[in-house]
Protein backbone atom coordinates (compact mmCIF):
# COMPACT_ATOMS: atom_id res chain seq x y z
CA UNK A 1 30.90 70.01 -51.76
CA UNK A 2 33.91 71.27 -54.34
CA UNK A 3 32.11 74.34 -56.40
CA UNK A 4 29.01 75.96 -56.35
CA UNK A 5 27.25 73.69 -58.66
CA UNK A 6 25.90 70.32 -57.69
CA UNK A 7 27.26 67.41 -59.34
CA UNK A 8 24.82 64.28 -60.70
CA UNK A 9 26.53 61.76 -58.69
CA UNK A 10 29.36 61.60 -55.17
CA UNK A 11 30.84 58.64 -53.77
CA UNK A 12 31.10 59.14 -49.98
CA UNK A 13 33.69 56.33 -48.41
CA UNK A 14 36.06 56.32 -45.92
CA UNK A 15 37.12 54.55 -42.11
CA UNK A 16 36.26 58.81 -41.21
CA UNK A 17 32.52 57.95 -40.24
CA UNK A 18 31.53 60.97 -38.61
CA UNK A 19 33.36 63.15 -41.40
CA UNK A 20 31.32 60.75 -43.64
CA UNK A 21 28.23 61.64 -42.07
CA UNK A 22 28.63 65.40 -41.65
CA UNK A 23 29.41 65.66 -45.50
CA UNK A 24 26.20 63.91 -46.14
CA UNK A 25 24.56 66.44 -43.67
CA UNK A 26 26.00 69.03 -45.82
CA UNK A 27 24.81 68.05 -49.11
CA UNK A 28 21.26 67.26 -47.57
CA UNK A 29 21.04 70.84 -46.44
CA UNK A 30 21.61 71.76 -49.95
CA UNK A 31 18.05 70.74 -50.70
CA UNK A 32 14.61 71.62 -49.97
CA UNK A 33 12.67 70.23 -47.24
CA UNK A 34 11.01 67.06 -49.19
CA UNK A 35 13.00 67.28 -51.87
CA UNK A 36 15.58 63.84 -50.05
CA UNK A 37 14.84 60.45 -50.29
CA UNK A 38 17.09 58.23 -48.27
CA UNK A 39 17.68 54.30 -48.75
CA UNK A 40 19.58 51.87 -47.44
CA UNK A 41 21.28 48.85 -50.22
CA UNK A 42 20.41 45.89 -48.25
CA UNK A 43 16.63 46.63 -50.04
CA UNK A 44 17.46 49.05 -52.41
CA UNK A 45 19.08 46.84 -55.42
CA UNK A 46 21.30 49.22 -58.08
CA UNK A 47 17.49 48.87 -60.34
CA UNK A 48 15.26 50.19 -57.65
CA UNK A 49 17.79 53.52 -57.22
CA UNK A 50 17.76 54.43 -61.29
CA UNK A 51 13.76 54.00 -60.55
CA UNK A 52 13.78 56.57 -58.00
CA UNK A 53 16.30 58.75 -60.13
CA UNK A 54 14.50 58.44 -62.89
CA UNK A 55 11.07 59.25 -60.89
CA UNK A 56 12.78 62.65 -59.99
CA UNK A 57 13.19 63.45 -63.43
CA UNK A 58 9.20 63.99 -63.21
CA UNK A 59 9.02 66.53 -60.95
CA UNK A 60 9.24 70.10 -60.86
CA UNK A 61 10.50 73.03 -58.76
CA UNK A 62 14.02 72.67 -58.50
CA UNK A 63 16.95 69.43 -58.06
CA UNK A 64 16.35 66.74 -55.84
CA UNK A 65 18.66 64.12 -53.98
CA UNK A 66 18.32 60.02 -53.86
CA UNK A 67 20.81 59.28 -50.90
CA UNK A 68 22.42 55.32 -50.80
CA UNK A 69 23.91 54.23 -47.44
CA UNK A 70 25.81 51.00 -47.21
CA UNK A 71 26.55 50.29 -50.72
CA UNK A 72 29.36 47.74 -49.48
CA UNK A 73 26.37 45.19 -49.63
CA UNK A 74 25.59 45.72 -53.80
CA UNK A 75 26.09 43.20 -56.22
CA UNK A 76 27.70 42.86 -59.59
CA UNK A 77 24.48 43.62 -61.10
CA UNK A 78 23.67 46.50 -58.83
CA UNK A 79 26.85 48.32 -59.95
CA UNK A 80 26.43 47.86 -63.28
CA UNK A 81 22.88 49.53 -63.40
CA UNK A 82 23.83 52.57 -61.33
CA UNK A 83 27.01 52.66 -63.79
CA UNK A 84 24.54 52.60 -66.89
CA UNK A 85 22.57 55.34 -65.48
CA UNK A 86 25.69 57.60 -64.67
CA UNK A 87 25.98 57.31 -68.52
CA UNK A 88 23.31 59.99 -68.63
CA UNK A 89 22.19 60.85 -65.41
CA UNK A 90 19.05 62.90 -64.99
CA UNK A 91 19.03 66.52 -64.89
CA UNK A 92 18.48 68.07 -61.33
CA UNK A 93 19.09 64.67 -59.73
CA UNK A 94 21.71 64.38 -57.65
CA UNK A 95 22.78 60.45 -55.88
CA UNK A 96 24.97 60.24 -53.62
CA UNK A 97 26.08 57.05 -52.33
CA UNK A 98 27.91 55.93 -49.26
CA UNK A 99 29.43 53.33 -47.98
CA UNK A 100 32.75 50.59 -49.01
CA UNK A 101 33.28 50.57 -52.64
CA UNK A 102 36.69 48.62 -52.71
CA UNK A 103 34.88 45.28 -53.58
CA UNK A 104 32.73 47.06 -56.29
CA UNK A 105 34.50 46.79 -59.37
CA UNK A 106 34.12 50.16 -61.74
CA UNK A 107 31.57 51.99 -59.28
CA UNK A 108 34.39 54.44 -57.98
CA UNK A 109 35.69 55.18 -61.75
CA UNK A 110 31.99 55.46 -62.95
CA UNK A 111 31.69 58.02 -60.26
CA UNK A 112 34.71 59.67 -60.73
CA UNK A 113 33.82 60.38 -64.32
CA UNK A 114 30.56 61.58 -64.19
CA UNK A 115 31.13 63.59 -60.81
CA UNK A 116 33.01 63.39 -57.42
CA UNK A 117 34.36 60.85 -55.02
CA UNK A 118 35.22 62.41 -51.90
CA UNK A 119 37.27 59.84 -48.85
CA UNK A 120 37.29 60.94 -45.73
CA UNK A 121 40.46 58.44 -43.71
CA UNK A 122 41.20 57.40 -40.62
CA UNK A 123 45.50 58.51 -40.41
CA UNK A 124 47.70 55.50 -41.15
CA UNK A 125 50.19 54.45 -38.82
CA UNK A 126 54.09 55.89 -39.82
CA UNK A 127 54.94 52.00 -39.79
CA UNK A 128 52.75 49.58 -42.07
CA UNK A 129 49.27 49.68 -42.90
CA UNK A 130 47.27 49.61 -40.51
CA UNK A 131 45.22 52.66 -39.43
CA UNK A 132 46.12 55.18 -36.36
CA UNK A 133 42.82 55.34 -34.33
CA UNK A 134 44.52 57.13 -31.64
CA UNK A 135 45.90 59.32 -33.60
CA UNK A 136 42.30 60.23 -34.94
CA UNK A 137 41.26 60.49 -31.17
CA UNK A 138 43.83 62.84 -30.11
CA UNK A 139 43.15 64.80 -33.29
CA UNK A 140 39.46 65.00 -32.05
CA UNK A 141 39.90 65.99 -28.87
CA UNK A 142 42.22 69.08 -30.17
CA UNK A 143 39.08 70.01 -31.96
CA UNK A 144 37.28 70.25 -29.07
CA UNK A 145 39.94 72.13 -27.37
CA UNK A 146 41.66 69.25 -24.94
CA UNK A 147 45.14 67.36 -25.36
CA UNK A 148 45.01 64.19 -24.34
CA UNK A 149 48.07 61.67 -23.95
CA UNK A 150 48.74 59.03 -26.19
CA UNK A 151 48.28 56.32 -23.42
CA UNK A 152 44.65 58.05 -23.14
CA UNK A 153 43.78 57.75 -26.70
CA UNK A 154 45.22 54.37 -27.05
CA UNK A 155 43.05 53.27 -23.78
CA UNK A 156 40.23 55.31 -25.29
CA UNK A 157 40.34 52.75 -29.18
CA UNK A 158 41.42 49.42 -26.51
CA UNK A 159 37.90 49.94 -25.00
CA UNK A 160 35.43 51.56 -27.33
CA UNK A 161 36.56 49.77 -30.65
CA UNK A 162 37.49 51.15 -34.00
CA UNK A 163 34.47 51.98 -34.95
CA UNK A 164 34.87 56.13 -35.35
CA UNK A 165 31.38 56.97 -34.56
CA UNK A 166 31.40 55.71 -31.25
CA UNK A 167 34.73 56.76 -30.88
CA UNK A 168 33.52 60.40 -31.52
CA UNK A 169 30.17 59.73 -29.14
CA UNK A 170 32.34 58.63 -26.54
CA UNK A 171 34.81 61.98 -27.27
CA UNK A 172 31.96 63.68 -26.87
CA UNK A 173 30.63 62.88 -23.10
CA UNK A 174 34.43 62.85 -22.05
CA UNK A 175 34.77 66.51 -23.45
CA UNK A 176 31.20 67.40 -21.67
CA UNK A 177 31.80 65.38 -18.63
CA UNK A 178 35.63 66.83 -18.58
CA UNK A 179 33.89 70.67 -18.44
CA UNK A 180 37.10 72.66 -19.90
CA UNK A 181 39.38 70.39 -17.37
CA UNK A 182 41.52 67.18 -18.74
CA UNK A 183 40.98 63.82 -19.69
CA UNK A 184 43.26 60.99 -18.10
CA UNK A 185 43.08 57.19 -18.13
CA UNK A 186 40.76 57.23 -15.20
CA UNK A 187 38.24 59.25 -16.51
CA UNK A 188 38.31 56.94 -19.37
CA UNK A 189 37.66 53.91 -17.57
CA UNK A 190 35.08 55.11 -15.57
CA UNK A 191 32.99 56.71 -18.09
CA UNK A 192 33.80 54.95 -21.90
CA UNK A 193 31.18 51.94 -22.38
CA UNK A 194 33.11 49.12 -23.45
CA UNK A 195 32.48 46.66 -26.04
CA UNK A 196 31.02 43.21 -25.51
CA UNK A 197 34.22 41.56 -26.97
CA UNK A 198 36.59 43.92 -24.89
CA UNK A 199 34.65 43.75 -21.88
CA UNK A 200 36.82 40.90 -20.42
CA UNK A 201 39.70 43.05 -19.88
CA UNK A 202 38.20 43.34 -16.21
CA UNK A 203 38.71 40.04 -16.06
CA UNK A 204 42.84 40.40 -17.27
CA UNK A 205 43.12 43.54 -15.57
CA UNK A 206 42.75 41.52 -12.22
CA UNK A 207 44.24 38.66 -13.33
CA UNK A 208 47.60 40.81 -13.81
CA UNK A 209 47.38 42.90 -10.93
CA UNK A 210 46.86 39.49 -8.55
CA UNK A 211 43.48 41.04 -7.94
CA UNK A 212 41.87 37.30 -6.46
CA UNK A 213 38.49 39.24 -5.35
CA UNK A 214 38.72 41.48 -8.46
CA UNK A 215 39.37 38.37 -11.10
CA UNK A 216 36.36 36.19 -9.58
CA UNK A 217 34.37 38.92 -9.44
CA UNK A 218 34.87 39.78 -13.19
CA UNK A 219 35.19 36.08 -13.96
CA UNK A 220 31.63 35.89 -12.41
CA UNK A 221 30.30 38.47 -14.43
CA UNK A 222 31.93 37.16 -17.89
CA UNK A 223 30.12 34.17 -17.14
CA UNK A 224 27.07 35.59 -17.26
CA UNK A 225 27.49 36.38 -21.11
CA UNK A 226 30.02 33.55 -22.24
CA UNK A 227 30.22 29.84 -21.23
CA UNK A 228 33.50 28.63 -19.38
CA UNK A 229 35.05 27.45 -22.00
CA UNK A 230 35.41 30.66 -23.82
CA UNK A 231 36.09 32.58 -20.65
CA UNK A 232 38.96 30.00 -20.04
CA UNK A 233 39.90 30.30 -23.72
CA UNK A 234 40.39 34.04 -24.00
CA UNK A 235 42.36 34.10 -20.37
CA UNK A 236 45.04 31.69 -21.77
CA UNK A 237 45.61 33.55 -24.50
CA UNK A 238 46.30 37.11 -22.81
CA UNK A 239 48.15 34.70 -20.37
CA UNK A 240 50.47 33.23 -22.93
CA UNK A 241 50.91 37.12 -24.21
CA UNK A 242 52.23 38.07 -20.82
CA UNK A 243 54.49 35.13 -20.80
CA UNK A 244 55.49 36.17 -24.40
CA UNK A 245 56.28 39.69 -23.41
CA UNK A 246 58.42 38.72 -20.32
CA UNK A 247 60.48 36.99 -22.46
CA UNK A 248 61.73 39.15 -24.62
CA UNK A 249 62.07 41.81 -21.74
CA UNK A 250 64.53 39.43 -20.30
CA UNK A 251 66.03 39.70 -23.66
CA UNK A 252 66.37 43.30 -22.63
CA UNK A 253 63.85 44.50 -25.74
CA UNK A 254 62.54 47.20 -25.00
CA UNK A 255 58.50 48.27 -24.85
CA UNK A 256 57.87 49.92 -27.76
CA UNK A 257 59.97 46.85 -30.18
CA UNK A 258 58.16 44.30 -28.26
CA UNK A 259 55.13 45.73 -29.31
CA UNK A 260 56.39 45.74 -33.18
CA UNK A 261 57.81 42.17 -33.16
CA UNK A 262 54.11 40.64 -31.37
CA UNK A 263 52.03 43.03 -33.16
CA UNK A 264 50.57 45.16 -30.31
CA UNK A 265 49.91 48.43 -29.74
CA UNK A 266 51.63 50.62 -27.22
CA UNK A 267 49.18 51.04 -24.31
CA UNK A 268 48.78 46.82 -24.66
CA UNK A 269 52.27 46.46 -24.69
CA UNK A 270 53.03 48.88 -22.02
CA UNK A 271 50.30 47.31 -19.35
CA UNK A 272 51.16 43.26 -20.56
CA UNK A 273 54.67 44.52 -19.86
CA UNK A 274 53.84 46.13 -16.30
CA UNK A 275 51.67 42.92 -15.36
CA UNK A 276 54.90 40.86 -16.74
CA UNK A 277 56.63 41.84 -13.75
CA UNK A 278 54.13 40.89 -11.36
CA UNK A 279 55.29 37.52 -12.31
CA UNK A 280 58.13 35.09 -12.41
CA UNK A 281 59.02 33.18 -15.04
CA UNK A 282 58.04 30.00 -12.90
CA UNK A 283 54.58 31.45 -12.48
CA UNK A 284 54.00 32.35 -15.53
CA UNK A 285 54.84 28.96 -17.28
CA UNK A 286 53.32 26.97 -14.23
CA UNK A 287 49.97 29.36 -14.96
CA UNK A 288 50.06 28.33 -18.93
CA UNK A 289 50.00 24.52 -17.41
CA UNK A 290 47.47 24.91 -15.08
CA UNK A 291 45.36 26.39 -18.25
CA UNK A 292 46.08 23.65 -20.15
CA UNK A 293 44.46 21.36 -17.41
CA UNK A 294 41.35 23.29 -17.66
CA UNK A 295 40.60 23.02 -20.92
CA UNK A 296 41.00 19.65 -20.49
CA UNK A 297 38.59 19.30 -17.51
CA UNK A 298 35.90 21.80 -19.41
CA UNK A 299 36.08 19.46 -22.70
CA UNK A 300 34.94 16.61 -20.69
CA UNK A 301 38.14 15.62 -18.61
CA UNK A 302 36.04 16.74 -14.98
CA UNK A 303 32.74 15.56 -13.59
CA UNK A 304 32.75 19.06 -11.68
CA UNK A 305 30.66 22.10 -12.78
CA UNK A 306 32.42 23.70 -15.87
CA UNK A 307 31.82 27.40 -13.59
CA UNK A 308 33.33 25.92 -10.83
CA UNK A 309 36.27 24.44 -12.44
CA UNK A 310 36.84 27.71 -14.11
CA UNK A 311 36.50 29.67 -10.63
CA UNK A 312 39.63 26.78 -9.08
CA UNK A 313 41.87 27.56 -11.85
CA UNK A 314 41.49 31.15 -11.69
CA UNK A 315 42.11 31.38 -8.33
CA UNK A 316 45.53 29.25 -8.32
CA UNK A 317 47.14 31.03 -11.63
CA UNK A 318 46.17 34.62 -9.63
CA UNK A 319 46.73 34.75 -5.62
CA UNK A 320 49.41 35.99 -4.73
CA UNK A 321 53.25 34.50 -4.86
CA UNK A 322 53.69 32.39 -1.51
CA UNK A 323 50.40 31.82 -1.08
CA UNK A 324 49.37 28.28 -0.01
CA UNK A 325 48.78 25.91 -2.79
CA UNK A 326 47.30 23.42 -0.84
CA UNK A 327 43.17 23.83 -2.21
CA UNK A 328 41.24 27.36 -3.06
């Protein structure tokens, strides 16, 4: 914390969560043991925390801390009570309160003025807004003493999410697991959990690599947490990616504007663009077709099993070019 001296109040905020957290480490080892209260907004309103700094005002034997995560989920009222008490804050309590204050109209200036606000930021990207996650993951595996690609990183945020704590947890076992050697995409996909929404890219993955086996097998698995419909949804969309992508290689764009003009990042780009070429044009546009037809047949155009309609289409928009046509 800036200075020696405590100040009555610090806003913690940030897309930086484990930077977040460690500063909030930091401040809590400023204290004595019993001397912390921690609470959470959701059922701590703005009222209930000047209570408990007010309470601290009672006791004795040195300053005290009221920490407030998730503040993002305050109300108008909440705000304006904490803002009141920053007014004239208690002597030897400290509050600090973390969390998203962008939708919390004065709290960050109330804090500014009667002590710190400290933001702790994911990089932005060098082109628009949006922020650089593998940037961040590269930059945390330098910490820890490995260099990692940008393909790695990239793979690393298309798996494990944006959220930067699990980012860092998952940083972590590929640094342990990695034992002073490197980190590559394989090591990656073997050991990075990934997230429920991102776990169909199995499914994709074998879909553009004419994987039949590998597709059904994934398909088989999606199934087991989605119904058909949503399976078959999310397939025809990456599908009508690819075909996007092809295009406008055939307008001779290369990778990296392909990925500016539809919004992807590079490691998407790069694999939609390598799966592209698995496929003709006449594939791709009979595959978007066939697609169509199943959403059809799984919105009530079918009498068959919604699975097993899924499981037909699949296989036709997947074996392999030249392959007979003629039933699964």
């Amino acid at each position: 914390m800036p200075g020696s001296e405590l100040e009555p109040v610090y806003l913690i905020a940030g897309s930086d969560l484990p930077k977040i957290a460690l500063a909030l480490r930091r401040l809590r080892a400023r204290f004595a043991e019993g001397s912390v209260e921690h609470l959470f907004a959701e059922s701590s309103p703005g009222e209930a925390v000047v209570a408990a700094m007010n309470a601290l005002g009672l006791f004795g034997g040195g300053e005290r801390l009221v920490v407030v995560e998730g503040i993002e989920r305050w109300k108008k009222a909440d705000v304006e009570a904490v803002t009141r008490y920053l007014e004239s804050p208690t002597p030897g309590a400290v509050l600090a309160l973390a969390g998203d204050p962008s939708r919390l109209a004065g709290l960050e200036a109330a804090c500014k003025g009667a002590g710190s606000v400290l933001v702790f930021d994911v990089p932005a990207r060098a082109r628009g807004r949006s922020l650089d996650y593998p940037a961040w993951v590269r930059a945390q595996f330098s910490r820890a003493g490995l260099q990692v690609d940008q393909e790695v990183a990239e793979r690393l945020v298309e798996l494990a999410g944006d959220d930067t704590l699990a980012l860092q947890s998952e940083v972590d076992k590929l640094t342990a697991c990695a034992g002073g050697g490197t980190v590559g995409i394989r090591e990656v996909e073997l050991l990075v959990a990934p997230m429920q929404e991102t776990s169909h890219f199995a499914l994709v993955d074998a879909w553009g690599s004419r994987d039949v086996g590998g597709a059904l097998a994934a398909c088989e698995s999606r199934l087991r947490e989605d119904e058909a419909f949503v399976v078959a949804a999310r397939l025809a969309d990456y599908v009508g990616r690819v075909r996007a992508v092809q295009a406008l290689l055939d307008q001779d764009l290369g990778v990296r504007e392909i990925a500016e003009r539809l919004g992807l990042k590079d490691y998407p780009a790069r694999k939609q663009a390598a799966q592209a070429a698995n496929y003709s044009r006449e594939e791709l546009d009979g595959a978007l077709v066939r697609l169509a037809a199943l959403d059809f047949a799984l919105k009530g155009g079918s009498r068959l099993a919604p699975e097993l309609e899924l499981e037909r289409a699949l296989l036709e928009v997947t074996r392999p070019a030249g392959h007979p046509s003629n039933g699964p």
